[in-house]
Rosetta silent file (secondary structure, phi, psi, omega in degrees, C-alpha in Angstrom):
SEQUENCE: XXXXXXXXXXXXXXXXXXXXXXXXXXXXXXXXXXXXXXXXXXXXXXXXXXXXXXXXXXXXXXXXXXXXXXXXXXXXXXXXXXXXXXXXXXXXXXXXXXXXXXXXXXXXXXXXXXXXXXXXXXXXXXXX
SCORE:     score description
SCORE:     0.000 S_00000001
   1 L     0.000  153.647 -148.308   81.012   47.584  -19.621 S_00000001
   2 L  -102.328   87.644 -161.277   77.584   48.002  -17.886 S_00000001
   3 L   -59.344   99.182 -162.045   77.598   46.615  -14.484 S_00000001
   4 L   -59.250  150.545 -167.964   74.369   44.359  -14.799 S_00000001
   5 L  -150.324  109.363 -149.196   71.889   44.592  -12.118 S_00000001
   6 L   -34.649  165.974  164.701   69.524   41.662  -10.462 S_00000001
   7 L   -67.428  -62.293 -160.750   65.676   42.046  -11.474 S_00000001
   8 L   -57.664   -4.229  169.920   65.768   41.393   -7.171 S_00000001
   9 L   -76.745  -21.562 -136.794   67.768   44.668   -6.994 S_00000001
  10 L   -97.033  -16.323  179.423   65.593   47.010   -8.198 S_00000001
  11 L   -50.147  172.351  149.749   62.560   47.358   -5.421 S_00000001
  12 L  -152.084  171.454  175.087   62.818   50.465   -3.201 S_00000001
  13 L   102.589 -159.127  170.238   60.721   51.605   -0.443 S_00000001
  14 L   -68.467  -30.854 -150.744   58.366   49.991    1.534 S_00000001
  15 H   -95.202  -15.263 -177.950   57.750   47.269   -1.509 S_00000001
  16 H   -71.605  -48.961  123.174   61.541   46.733   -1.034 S_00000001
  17 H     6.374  -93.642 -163.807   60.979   46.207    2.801 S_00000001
  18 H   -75.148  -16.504  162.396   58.393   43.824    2.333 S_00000001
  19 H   -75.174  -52.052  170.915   59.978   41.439   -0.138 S_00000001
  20 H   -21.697  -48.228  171.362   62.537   41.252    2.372 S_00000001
  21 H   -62.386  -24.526  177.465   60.085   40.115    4.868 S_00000001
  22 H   -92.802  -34.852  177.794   59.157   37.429    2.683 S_00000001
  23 H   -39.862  -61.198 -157.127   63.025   36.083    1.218 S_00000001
  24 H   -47.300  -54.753 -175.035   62.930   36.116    5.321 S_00000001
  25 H   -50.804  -71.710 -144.881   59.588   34.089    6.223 S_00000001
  26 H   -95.607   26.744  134.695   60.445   31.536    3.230 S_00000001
  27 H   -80.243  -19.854 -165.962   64.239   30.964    4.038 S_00000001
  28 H   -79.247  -54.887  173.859   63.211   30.580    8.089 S_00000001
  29 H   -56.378  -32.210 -155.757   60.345   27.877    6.416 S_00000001
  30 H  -107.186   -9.161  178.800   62.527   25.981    3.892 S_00000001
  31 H  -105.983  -77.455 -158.937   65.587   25.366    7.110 S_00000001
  32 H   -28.351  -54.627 -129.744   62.251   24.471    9.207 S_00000001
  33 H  -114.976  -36.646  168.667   61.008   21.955    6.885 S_00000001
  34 H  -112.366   30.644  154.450   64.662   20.601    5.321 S_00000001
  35 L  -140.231  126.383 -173.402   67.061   20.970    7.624 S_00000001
  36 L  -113.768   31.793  149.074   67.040   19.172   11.362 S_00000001
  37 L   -90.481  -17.282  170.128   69.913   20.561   12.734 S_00000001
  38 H   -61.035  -87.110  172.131   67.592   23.863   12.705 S_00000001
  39 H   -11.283  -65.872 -177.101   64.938   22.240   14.318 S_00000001
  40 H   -67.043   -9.982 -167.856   67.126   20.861   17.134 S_00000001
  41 H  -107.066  -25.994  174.582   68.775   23.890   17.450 S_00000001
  42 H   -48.854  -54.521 -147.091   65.732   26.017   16.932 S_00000001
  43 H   -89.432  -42.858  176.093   64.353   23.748   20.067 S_00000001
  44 H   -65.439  -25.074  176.821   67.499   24.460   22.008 S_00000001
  45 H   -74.560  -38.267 -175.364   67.373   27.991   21.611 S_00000001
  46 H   -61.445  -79.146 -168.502   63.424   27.835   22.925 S_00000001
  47 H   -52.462  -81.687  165.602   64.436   25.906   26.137 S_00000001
  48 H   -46.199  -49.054  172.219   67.768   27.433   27.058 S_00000001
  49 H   -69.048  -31.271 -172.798   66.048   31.103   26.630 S_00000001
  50 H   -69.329  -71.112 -152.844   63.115   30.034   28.990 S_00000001
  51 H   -52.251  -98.474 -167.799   66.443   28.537   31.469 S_00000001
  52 H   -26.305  -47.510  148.380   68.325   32.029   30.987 S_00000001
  53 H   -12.204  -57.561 -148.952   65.256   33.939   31.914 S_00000001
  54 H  -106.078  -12.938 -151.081   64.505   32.035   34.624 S_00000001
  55 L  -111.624  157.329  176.671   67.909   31.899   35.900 S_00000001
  56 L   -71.089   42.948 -158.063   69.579   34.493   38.522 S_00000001
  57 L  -101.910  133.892  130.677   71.996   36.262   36.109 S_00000001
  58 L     7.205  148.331  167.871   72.615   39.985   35.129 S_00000001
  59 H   -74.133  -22.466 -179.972   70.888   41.255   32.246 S_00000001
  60 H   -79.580  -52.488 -166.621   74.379   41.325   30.137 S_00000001
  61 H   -55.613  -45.541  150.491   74.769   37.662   31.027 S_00000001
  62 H   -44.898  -61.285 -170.386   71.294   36.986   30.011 S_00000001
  63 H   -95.099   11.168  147.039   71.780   38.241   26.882 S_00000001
  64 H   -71.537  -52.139  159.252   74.953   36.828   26.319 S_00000001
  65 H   -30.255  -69.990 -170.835   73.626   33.514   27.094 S_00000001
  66 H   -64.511  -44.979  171.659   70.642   34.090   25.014 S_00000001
  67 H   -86.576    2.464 -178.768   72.705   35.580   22.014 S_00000001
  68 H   -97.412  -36.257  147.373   75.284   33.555   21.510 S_00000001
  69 H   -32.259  -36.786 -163.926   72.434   30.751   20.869 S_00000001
  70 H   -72.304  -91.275 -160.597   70.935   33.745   17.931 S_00000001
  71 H    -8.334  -65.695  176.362   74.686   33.372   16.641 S_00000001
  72 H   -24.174  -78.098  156.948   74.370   29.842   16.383 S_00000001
  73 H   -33.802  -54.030 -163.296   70.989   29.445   14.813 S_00000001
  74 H   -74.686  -42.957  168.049   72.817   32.369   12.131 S_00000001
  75 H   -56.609  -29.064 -172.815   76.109   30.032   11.369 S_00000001
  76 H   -60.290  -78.970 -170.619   73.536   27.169   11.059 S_00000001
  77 H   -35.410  -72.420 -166.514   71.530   29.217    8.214 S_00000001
  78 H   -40.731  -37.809  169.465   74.568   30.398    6.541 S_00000001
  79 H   -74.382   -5.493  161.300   76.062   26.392    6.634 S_00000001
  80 H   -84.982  -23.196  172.597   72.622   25.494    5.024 S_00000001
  81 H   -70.155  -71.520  177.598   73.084   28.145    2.590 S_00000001
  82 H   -38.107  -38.905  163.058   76.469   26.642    1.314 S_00000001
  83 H   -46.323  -36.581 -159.049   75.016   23.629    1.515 S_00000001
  84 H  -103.031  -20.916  170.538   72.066   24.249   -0.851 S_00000001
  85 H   -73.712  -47.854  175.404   74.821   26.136   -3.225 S_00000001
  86 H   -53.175  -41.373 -155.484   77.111   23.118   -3.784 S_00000001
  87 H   -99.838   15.823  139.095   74.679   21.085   -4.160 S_00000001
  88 H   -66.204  -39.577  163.090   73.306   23.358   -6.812 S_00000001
  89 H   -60.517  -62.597 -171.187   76.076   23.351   -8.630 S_00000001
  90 L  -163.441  138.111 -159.628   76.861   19.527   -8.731 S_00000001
  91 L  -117.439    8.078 -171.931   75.635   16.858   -6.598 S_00000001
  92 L   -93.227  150.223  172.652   78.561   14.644   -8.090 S_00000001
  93 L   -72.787  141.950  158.852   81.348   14.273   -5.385 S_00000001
  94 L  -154.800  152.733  170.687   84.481   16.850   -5.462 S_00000001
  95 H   -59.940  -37.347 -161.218   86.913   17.776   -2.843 S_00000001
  96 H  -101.137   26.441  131.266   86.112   20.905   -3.107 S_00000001
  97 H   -37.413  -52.172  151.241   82.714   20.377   -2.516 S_00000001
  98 H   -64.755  -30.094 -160.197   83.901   18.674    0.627 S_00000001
  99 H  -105.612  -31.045 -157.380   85.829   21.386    1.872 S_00000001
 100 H   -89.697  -27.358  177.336   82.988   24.085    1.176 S_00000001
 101 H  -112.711  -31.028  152.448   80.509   22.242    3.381 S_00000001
 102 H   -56.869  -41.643  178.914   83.058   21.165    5.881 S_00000001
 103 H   -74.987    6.146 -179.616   84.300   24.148    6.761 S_00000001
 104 H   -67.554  -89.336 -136.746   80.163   24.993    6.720 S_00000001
 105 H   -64.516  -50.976  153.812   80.361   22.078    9.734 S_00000001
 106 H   -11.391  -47.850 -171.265   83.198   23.541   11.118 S_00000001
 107 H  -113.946   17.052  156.133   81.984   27.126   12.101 S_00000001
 108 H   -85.695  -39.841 -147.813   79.161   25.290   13.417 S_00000001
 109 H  -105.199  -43.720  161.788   80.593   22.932   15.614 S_00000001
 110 H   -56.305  -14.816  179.767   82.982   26.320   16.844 S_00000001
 111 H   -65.207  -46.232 -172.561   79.505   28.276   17.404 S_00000001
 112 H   -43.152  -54.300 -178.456   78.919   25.573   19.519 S_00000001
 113 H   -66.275  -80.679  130.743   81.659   25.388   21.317 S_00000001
 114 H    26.559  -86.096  178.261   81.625   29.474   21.732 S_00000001
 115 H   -38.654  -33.700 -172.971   78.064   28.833   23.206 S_00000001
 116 H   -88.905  -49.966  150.734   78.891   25.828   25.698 S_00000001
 117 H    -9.067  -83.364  126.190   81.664   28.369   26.719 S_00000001
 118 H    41.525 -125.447 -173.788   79.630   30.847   27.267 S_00000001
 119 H   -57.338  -64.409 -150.280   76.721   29.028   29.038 S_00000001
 120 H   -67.667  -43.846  167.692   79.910   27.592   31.251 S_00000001
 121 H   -40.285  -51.995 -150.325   81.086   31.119   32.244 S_00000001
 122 H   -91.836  -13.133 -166.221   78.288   32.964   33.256 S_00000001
 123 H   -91.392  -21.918  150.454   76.759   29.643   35.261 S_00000001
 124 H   -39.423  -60.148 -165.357   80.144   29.111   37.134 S_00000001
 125 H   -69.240  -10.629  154.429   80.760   32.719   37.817 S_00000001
 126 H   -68.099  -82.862 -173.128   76.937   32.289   39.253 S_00000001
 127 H   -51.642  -53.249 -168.201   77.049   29.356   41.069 S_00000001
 128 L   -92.999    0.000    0.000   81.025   28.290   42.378 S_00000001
């Protein structure tokens, strides 16, 4: 049997390249515009990178700071992407519907945590 292969497979090149750039722009637009845990977190990322800038840290700390926020922002996308599968499939309740976007919420709410972590390290290990 013939291992079938996406229409969305088949670019190469440059033309491959730039439909990438667009999949990119309009997934980045469609969590802008439906989802407001981006937005807030999108807003948190803007504000905490100006503070880590600004702040008297190492360059590794800085970008620890500052990336562990990217991380965040990527567990977000990926829990809107599960999100937007289930509820492609069936918008009728199931557990395991429930389980597939909790554990979505889950590795969010650990990003978080990861991040406040973090944030708490390098500004102690500053500061005290």
């Amino acid at each position: 049997m013939e291992n079938p292969i996406s229409e969305f497979k088949t670019l190469r090149g440059l033309e491959r390249i730039g439909a990438a750039c667009r999949n990119t722009w309009d997934g980045l637009r469609w969590a802008w515009r439906s989802e407001a845990a981006f937005r807030q977190e999108v807003v948190l990322i803007a504000v905490a990178s100006v503070i880590a800038l600004l702040l008297p840290v190492s360059g590794f700390q800085r970008l620890a700071m500052i990336g562990v926020l990217v991380v965040l922002l990527i567990v977000e996308l990926i829990n809107s992407a599960i999100e937007a599968i289930v509820d492609r499939i069936s918008l009728e309740r199931h557990p395991l519907s429930k389980a597939a976007k909790d554990l979505g919420s889950a590795a969010v709410a650990l990003t978080l945590l990861l991040a406040f972590a973090v944030w708490a390290v390098v500004l102690y290990n500053r500061f005290m």
